[in-house]
Coordinates of C-alpha atoms in Angstrom, one line a residue:
X22 CA 6.4 41.1 19.1
X23 CA 3.8 43.4 17.7
X24 CA 5.8 43.8 14.2
X25 CA 5.1 40.2 12.9
X26 CA 2.4 40.1 10.3
X27 CA 1.1 36.8 9.4
X28 CA 2.8 35.2 6.2
X29 CA 1.3 36.0 3.0
X30 CA 1.3 32.6 0.7
X31 CA 1.5 28.9 3.6
X32 CA 2.2 27.0 0.4
X33 CA 4.8 28.6 -1.5
X34 CA 6.9 26.0 -1.7
X35 CA 4.2 23.4 -2.0
X36 CA 2.6 25.4 -5.2
X37 CA 6.0 25.5 -6.7
X38 CA 7.1 21.7 -6.6
X39 CA 3.3 21.1 -8.2
X40 CA 4.2 23.1 -11.2
X41 CA 7.3 21.1 -11.5
X42 CA 5.0 18.7 -11.9
X43 CA 3.0 19.9 -14.5
X44 CA -0.2 20.7 -11.6
X45 CA -0.2 23.8 -11.4
X46 CA -0.2 26.9 -13.7
X47 CA 1.7 30.5 -13.7
X48 CA -0.3 33.1 -11.9
X49 CA 1.4 35.6 -15.4
X50 CA -1.6 36.0 -17.9
X51 CA 1.1 36.1 -21.3
X52 CA -0.3 33.7 -23.5
X53 CA 2.1 32.5 -24.6
X54 CA 4.0 31.4 -21.6
X55 CA 0.3 29.1 -20.8
X56 CA 0.3 28.1 -24.0
X57 CA 3.8 26.3 -23.2
X58 CA 2.4 25.2 -20.3
X59 CA 0.5 23.9 -21.3
X60 CA 1.5 21.3 -23.9
X61 CA 4.3 20.5 -20.6
X62 CA 1.2 19.3 -19.3
X63 CA 0.0 18.2 -21.3
X64 CA 3.6 16.1 -22.6
X65 CA 4.1 15.4 -18.9
X66 CA 0.8 13.7 -18.9
X67 CA 0.7 11.7 -21.2
X68 CA 4.3 10.3 -21.5
X69 CA 4.8 10.0 -17.9
X70 CA 1.4 9.4 -16.1
X71 CA -0.6 6.8 -18.7
X72 CA 2.3 5.5 -21.3
X73 CA 5.3 5.5 -19.3
X74 CA 3.0 4.2 -15.9
X75 CA 1.6 1.6 -18.4
X76 CA 5.0 0.3 -19.7
X77 CA 6.1 -0.6 -16.1
X78 CA 3.3 -3.5 -15.7
X79 CA 4.0 -4.6 -19.8
X80 CA 7.5 -5.0 -17.6
X81 CA 6.2 -7.7 -15.2
X82 CA 5.4 -10.2 -18.0
X83 CA 9.6 -10.0 -18.2
X84 CA 10.0 -10.5 -15.0
X85 CA 7.6 -12.6 -13.5
X86 CA 10.2 -15.2 -13.6
X87 CA 12.2 -14.2 -10.3
X88 CA 11.2 -13.3 -7.1
X89 CA 13.2 -10.3 -6.1
X90 CA 12.8 -8.8 -10.0
X91 CA 9.4 -9.1 -9.5
X92 CA 8.7 -7.8 -6.3
X93 CA 10.6 -4.8 -6.2
X94 CA 9.1 -4.0 -9.8
X95 CA 5.1 -4.8 -8.5
X96 CA 6.8 -2.2 -5.8
X97 CA 7.8 0.7 -8.3
X98 CA 5.3 0.7 -10.1
X99 CA 2.7 -0.1 -7.7
X100 CA 4.8 3.2 -6.2
X101 CA 4.6 4.7 -9.5
X102 CA 0.7 3.9 -10.2
X103 CA -0.2 6.4 -7.1
X104 CA 1.6 9.3 -8.3
X105 CA -0.7 8.9 -12.0
X106 CA -3.7 8.4 -9.0
X107 CA -2.0 12.0 -7.9
X108 CA -1.8 13.4 -10.9
X109 CA -5.8 13.0 -12.0
X110 CA -7.1 13.8 -8.9
X111 CA -6.0 17.3 -8.8
X112 CA -7.3 17.4 -11.9
X113 CA -10.7 16.6 -10.6
X114 CA -10.3 18.1 -7.1
X115 CA -6.9 20.7 -7.4
X116 CA -10.6 23.7 -7.0
X117 CA -11.7 22.2 -4.6
X118 CA -8.5 22.0 -2.8
X119 CA -7.2 25.5 -3.8
X120 CA -10.7 26.7 -2.1
X121 CA -9.5 24.6 1.5
X122 CA -6.2 26.8 1.4
X123 CA -7.8 30.1 0.4
X124 CA -10.6 29.9 2.8
X125 CA -7.5 28.7 6.0
X126 CA -5.4 31.3 4.9
X127 CA -7.9 34.6 4.3
X128 CA -8.0 37.7 6.5
X129 CA -10.7 37.5 8.8
X130 CA -9.6 35.1 10.9
X131 CA -6.2 37.3 11.7
X132 CA -5.7 38.4 15.1
X133 CA -4.5 41.2 16.8
X134 CA -1.5 40.3 20.0
X135 CA -1.8 39.8 23.3
X136 CA 1.3 40.7 25.8
X137 CA -0.4 40.1 28.7
X138 CA -0.4 35.9 28.0
X139 CA 2.2 36.3 24.9
X140 CA -0.1 35.2 22.3
X141 CA 1.5 36.5 19.2
X142 CA -0.6 34.7 16.1
X143 CA 1.5 36.6 13.6
X144 CA 4.4 34.6 14.9
X145 CA 3.1 31.2 14.8
X146 CA 2.2 31.5 11.6
X147 CA 5.7 31.8 10.8
X148 CA 6.0 29.4 13.0
X149 CA 4.3 26.7 11.1
X150 CA 4.6 28.0 7.2
X151 CA 8.6 27.1 8.6
X152 CA 7.4 23.9 9.6
X153 CA 5.5 22.4 7.3
X154 CA 8.7 24.1 4.2
X155 CA 11.3 22.0 6.4
X156 CA 8.9 18.7 6.4
X157 CA 8.5 19.6 2.0
X158 CA 12.0 20.0 1.8
X159 CA 13.3 16.9 3.2
X160 CA 9.9 15.0 2.4
X161 CA 11.7 16.6 -1.9
X162 CA 15.7 15.7 -1.2
X163 CA 14.5 12.4 0.4
X164 CA 12.4 11.6 -3.1
X165 CA 15.7 12.9 -5.1
X166 CA 18.0 10.8 -3.2
X167 CA 16.1 7.5 -4.1
X168 CA 16.5 8.7 -7.8
X169 CA 20.5 9.3 -7.5
X170 CA 21.3 6.6 -5.3
X171 CA 20.4 4.1 -8.2
X172 CA 21.0 6.1 -10.8
X173 CA 24.8 7.1 -10.5
X174 CA 26.2 3.8 -9.8
X175 CA 25.0 2.6 -13.3
X176 CA 26.2 5.6 -15.1
X177 CA 29.5 5.8 -13.5
X178 CA 29.7 1.8 -15.2
X179 CA 28.6 2.6 -18.4
X180 CA 30.7 5.8 -18.4
X181 CA 33.7 3.8 -17.5
X182 CA 32.0 0.4 -19.8
X183 CA 35.5 -0.3 -22.3
X184 CA 34.3 -3.5 -24.6
X185 CA 36.3 -7.5 -23.9
X186 CA 37.3 -6.1 -19.9
X187 CA 35.8 -8.3 -17.8
X188 CA 35.8 -5.5 -14.9
X189 CA 34.5 -2.9 -16.9
X190 CA 31.2 -4.1 -18.4
X191 CA 27.9 -2.5 -18.6
X192 CA 25.3 -3.4 -15.4
X193 CA 22.7 -5.2 -16.7
X194 CA 20.0 -4.7 -16.1
X195 CA 18.2 -0.6 -15.7
X196 CA 17.5 0.4 -12.4
X197 CA 13.8 -0.1 -12.7
X198 CA 11.8 -1.6 -14.8
X199 CA 9.7 -0.3 -18.3
X200 CA 9.4 -1.9 -21.6
X201 CA 12.2 -0.6 -24.0
X202 CA 11.9 0.7 -27.3
X203 CA 15.1 0.1 -27.7
X204 CA 17.6 -2.5 -27.1
X205 CA 20.6 -1.1 -24.6
X206 CA 23.3 -3.8 -25.8
X207 CA 26.4 0.0 -26.3
X208 CA 27.2 2.4 -23.3
X209 CA 26.1 4.9 -26.3
X210 CA 22.4 2.9 -25.1
X211 CA 22.5 2.6 -22.2
X212 CA 23.0 5.8 -21.1
X213 CA 20.5 7.0 -23.9
X214 CA 18.2 4.9 -22.4
X215 CA 18.7 6.4 -19.0
X216 CA 18.1 9.7 -19.9
X217 CA 15.0 8.1 -21.4
X218 CA 13.9 6.3 -18.0
X219 CA 15.0 9.2 -15.2
X220 CA 12.5 11.9 -17.2
X221 CA 9.1 9.6 -16.0
X222 CA 11.0 8.8 -12.5
X223 CA 12.3 12.7 -11.8
X224 CA 8.6 13.4 -13.1
X225 CA 6.5 10.8 -9.8
X226 CA 9.4 12.4 -7.8
X227 CA 7.6 16.4 -8.5
X228 CA 4.4 14.6 -8.2
X229 CA 4.3 12.3 -5.2
X230 CA 5.6 15.1 -3.1
X231 CA 3.4 17.8 -4.5
X232 CA 0.8 16.1 -3.8
X233 CA 2.2 14.2 -0.6
X234 CA 3.1 18.1 0.8
X235 CA 0.2 19.9 0.2
X236 CA -1.7 17.2 1.9
X237 CA 0.5 17.7 5.1
X238 CA 0.2 21.6 4.6
X239 CA -3.0 21.5 4.8
X240 CA -3.1 19.6 7.7
X241 CA -0.3 21.7 9.5
X242 CA -2.1 24.8 8.2
X243 CA -6.0 23.8 10.2
X244 CA -3.1 22.4 12.2
X245 CA -2.3 26.3 13.2
X246 CA -6.0 27.7 12.6
X247 CA -6.8 25.5 15.5
X248 CA -3.3 26.2 17.5
X249 CA -4.9 30.1 16.8
X250 CA -8.0 29.7 18.0
X251 CA -7.5 28.2 21.3
X252 CA -4.7 31.3 22.0
X253 CA -7.8 33.4 21.1
X254 CA -10.0 32.0 23.0
X255 CA -8.2 32.1 25.8
X256 CA -6.6 35.6 25.7
X257 CA -9.7 36.8 23.9
X258 CA -11.1 39.2 27.9
X259 CA -7.5 40.9 27.2
X260 CA -8.1 41.6 23.8
X261 CA -11.1 43.4 24.2
X262 CA -10.4 44.9 27.4
X263 CA -8.0 46.2 24.5
X264 CA -10.0 48.4 22.2
X265 CA -12.6 49.9 25.4
X266 CA -12.4 53.2 26.6
X267 CA -14.9 53.4 28.7
X268 CA -15.1 51.3 32.3
X269 CA -14.8 47.6 32.5
X270 CA -17.9 46.7 35.0
X271 CA -20.7 47.7 36.2
X272 CA -20.5 50.2 39.7
X273 CA -21.4 47.2 41.5
X274 CA -18.3 44.8 40.2
X275 CA -20.5 41.9 39.3
X276 CA -20.8 42.5 36.1
X277 CA -19.1 43.9 32.2
X278 CA -19.9 46.8 31.5
X279 CA -22.0 47.8 28.4
X280 CA -18.7 48.7 25.9
X281 CA -17.1 45.2 27.3
X282 CA -19.8 43.8 26.4
X283 CA -20.9 44.1 23.4
X284 CA -16.9 43.7 22.0
X285 CA -16.4 40.3 24.2
X286 CA -19.6 38.9 22.5
X287 CA -18.2 40.1 19.3
X288 CA -14.8 38.8 19.7
X289 CA -16.7 35.0 20.8
X290 CA -18.5 35.2 17.8
X291 CA -15.2 35.4 15.3
X292 CA -13.5 32.8 17.2
X293 CA -17.2 30.5 17.2
X294 CA -17.0 30.7 13.8
X295 CA -13.6 30.3 13.5
X296 CA -14.2 27.4 15.2
X297 CA -16.8 26.3 12.6
X298 CA -15.0 27.5 9.4
X299 CA -12.8 25.4 10.2
X300 CA -14.2 21.7 11.4
X301 CA -16.6 22.2 8.1
X302 CA -12.2 22.5 6.3
X303 CA -12.3 19.8 8.3
X304 CA -15.0 18.2 6.2
X305 CA -14.2 18.9 3.0
X306 CA -11.0 17.9 3.5
X307 CA -11.9 14.4 3.9
X308 CA -14.5 13.7 1.4
X309 CA -12.7 15.0 -1.1
X310 CA -8.9 13.2 0.1
X311 CA -10.0 10.0 2.2
X312 CA -9.8 7.6 -0.4
X313 CA -7.2 8.1 -1.5
X314 CA -5.1 8.3 1.6
X315 CA -7.0 5.1 2.2
X316 CA -5.7 3.9 -1.9
X317 CA -1.7 6.0 -0.8
X318 CA -2.4 4.2 2.8
X319 CA -2.7 0.5 1.7
X320 CA 0.0 0.8 -1.7
X321 CA 2.1 2.2 1.5
X322 CA 2.0 -1.2 3.8
X323 CA 2.8 -2.9 0.7
X324 CA 5.2 -0.9 -0.3
X325 CA 6.7 -1.3 3.3
X326 CA 6.7 -4.5 2.9
X327 CA 8.8 -4.8 0.1
X328 CA 11.1 -3.4 0.8
X329 CA 11.9 -5.1 4.1
X330 CA 12.0 -7.5 2.1
X331 CA 14.4 -6.4 -0.3
X332 CA 16.9 -4.9 1.8
X333 CA 17.1 -8.7 4.0
X334 CA 17.9 -10.2 0.8
X335 CA 20.0 -7.3 -0.9
X336 CA 24.0 -7.7 0.0
X337 CA 24.7 -4.7 2.4
X338 CA 28.1 -5.0 0.6
X339 CA 26.8 -4.0 -3.0
X340 CA 25.6 -1.0 -4.3
X341 CA 22.0 -1.6 -4.4
X342 CA 21.6 -2.1 -0.9
X343 CA 21.7 2.2 -0.5
X344 CA 19.1 2.4 -3.3
X345 CA 17.3 0.2 -1.1
X346 CA 18.0 1.5 2.5
X347 CA 16.6 5.4 1.0
X348 CA 13.8 4.0 -1.0
X349 CA 12.7 2.2 2.2
X350 CA 12.8 5.8 4.5
X351 CA 10.8 7.9 2.5
X352 CA 7.8 5.3 1.9
X353 CA 8.1 5.1 5.4
X354 CA 8.6 9.6 5.8
X355 CA 5.8 9.3 3.2
X356 CA 3.7 7.2 5.7
X357 CA 4.6 9.5 8.6
X358 CA 4.5 12.5 7.2
X359 CA -0.1 11.7 6.7
X360 CA 0.0 10.1 10.6
X361 CA 2.2 12.7 12.3
X362 CA 0.1 16.4 11.2
X363 CA -3.3 14.2 11.2
X364 CA -2.9 13.3 15.0
X365 CA -1.4 16.5 15.4
X366 CA -5.2 18.1 14.4
X367 CA -7.2 15.4 16.6
X368 CA -5.0 16.5 19.7
X369 CA -5.6 20.6 19.2
X370 CA -9.6 19.8 18.1
X371 CA -9.4 17.9 22.2
X372 CA -8.0 20.1 23.9
X373 CA -10.0 23.3 22.3
X374 CA -12.6 22.3 25.5
X375 CA -9.6 23.6 28.0
X376 CA -8.7 27.1 25.8
X377 CA -12.5 27.6 25.9
X378 CA -13.1 27.5 29.5
X379 CA -9.8 30.4 30.4
X380 CA -12.0 32.9 28.3
X381 CA -13.2 34.3 31.6
X382 CA -16.0 34.1 31.4
X383 CA -17.3 34.7 35.1
X384 CA -18.3 38.2 34.5
X385 CA -19.5 37.6 31.1
X386 CA -23.4 38.0 30.5
X387 CA -25.6 34.9 29.6
X388 CA -25.7 35.5 25.7
X389 CA -21.1 35.1 26.3
X390 CA -22.1 31.5 28.6
X391 CA -24.5 30.2 25.8
X392 CA -22.3 30.7 23.1
X393 CA -19.1 29.3 25.4
X394 CA -21.2 26.6 25.8
X395 CA -22.8 24.9 23.0
X396 CA -18.9 24.9 21.7
X397 CA -17.7 23.4 24.0
X398 CA -20.0 20.5 23.8
X399 CA -18.9 21.1 20.0
X400 CA -15.5 21.1 20.5
X401 CA -15.9 17.7 22.4
X402 CA -16.8 15.8 19.4
X403 CA -13.7 14.1 18.2
X404 CA -11.9 15.2 15.5
X405 CA -10.9 12.8 13.1
X406 CA -8.8 12.9 9.4
X407 CA -8.9 8.9 8.5
X408 CA -8.1 6.8 5.8
X409 CA -11.7 5.8 3.4
X410 CA -13.3 6.8 7.2
X411 CA -12.7 4.3 9.1
X412 CA -8.8 4.8 9.7
X413 CA -7.8 7.9 11.5
X414 CA -4.8 10.1 11.3
X415 CA -3.3 8.9 13.8
X416 CA 0.2 7.7 14.7
X417 CA -1.3 4.0 15.8
X418 CA -2.5 3.9 12.6
X419 CA 1.7 4.5 11.6
X420 CA 2.6 1.7 13.9
X421 CA -0.4 -0.4 13.1
X422 CA 0.8 -0.4 9.2
X423 CA 4.1 -0.7 10.2
X424 CA 3.2 -4.1 12.0
X425 CA 1.2 -5.3 9.4
X426 CA 3.9 -4.0 7.4
X427 CA 6.8 -6.9 9.2
X428 CA 4.2 -9.8 9.4
X429 CA 4.0 -9.9 5.3
X430 CA 7.0 -9.6 5.5
X431 CA 7.7 -12.3 7.4
X432 CA 5.1 -14.8 5.6
X433 CA 6.5 -13.9 1.6
X434 CA 9.7 -14.4 3.2
X435 CA 9.2 -18.1 5.0
X436 CA 7.6 -19.1 1.7
X437 CA 9.8 -18.2 -0.1
X438 CA 12.7 -20.0 2.4

């Protein structure tokens, strides 16, 4: 265990996904690569996030007469609008998010192992990184499964199309609603239209997954730091003793020796500073991200409601049914990523006073005890990441949104009936 170092690149997968979305520049200093990437990012932004998003809303003109088509059109247009909003958000706030990530990964926040209490911070950091990668890739696969399940049936139909054969006709619609600059009357033009539409759809997938999992993984990294801080408080004396070469107690055995006292106070100050840094990071993240989180949770409420309606009105035997189910699962998973990891941060922060109490303070001096008491008082204040500063990111909020989505769905369903 002593050879397990801290992880060095906690957000590696998030960076690669955002790089594909045109949001994270390559680290290379090669001017040609940087210039090509600038062109790629500019093209993606203008074509996908500006032009194509606009055409999705423009297509509402053609779908407003059909309730099913209109709800589906609005649902996907809203999802992709949120993707465009997240891209713009990263352009303005990306540097602040990078500062938060750098702070959380700082080597100044590292600690030694404690074999007596089995405290191995390097191993903890690796466990949390694996968890972040797992959920990032799972959401990434769900997003692609949504697109693939939507595109495979019409692609196969277009490839098998035979003019005059009633069993092998072209699909009546494209998988998603958007204004098209040409008609899709033949197999070739339909396949071209699928490709034209697929480019922005996969770009949306990268930007949405990249931004959502980045926020998730920042909360995951905050949870990792809180977990390590808990262990650092609980093992504070054991780690300090390892650094002491002289006696541990005064001759009467009532207090710590002078050498141990100095080391204990230094360690206490280090862990307290670490905890204060995490509180400051949470405050900064809340100020930066809270209204984007509110927009996403509000949009997800409507999108889940529309997903329920689309699933309930799509025949289970149809090819479209699977695509609607996968899309609904992906949107629910997106919401639970926000709420689950926000809930974990809250729970770990709430438990902090119990770990501070375990730092073996009986023989410590008044300076140590004073720092301990002040930190416990601060730790009793709830730590919450919120959506719009009024709805905490907890499992309770997730359940409330699911209930509200179902309630809105029943209203729409009853009205349509």
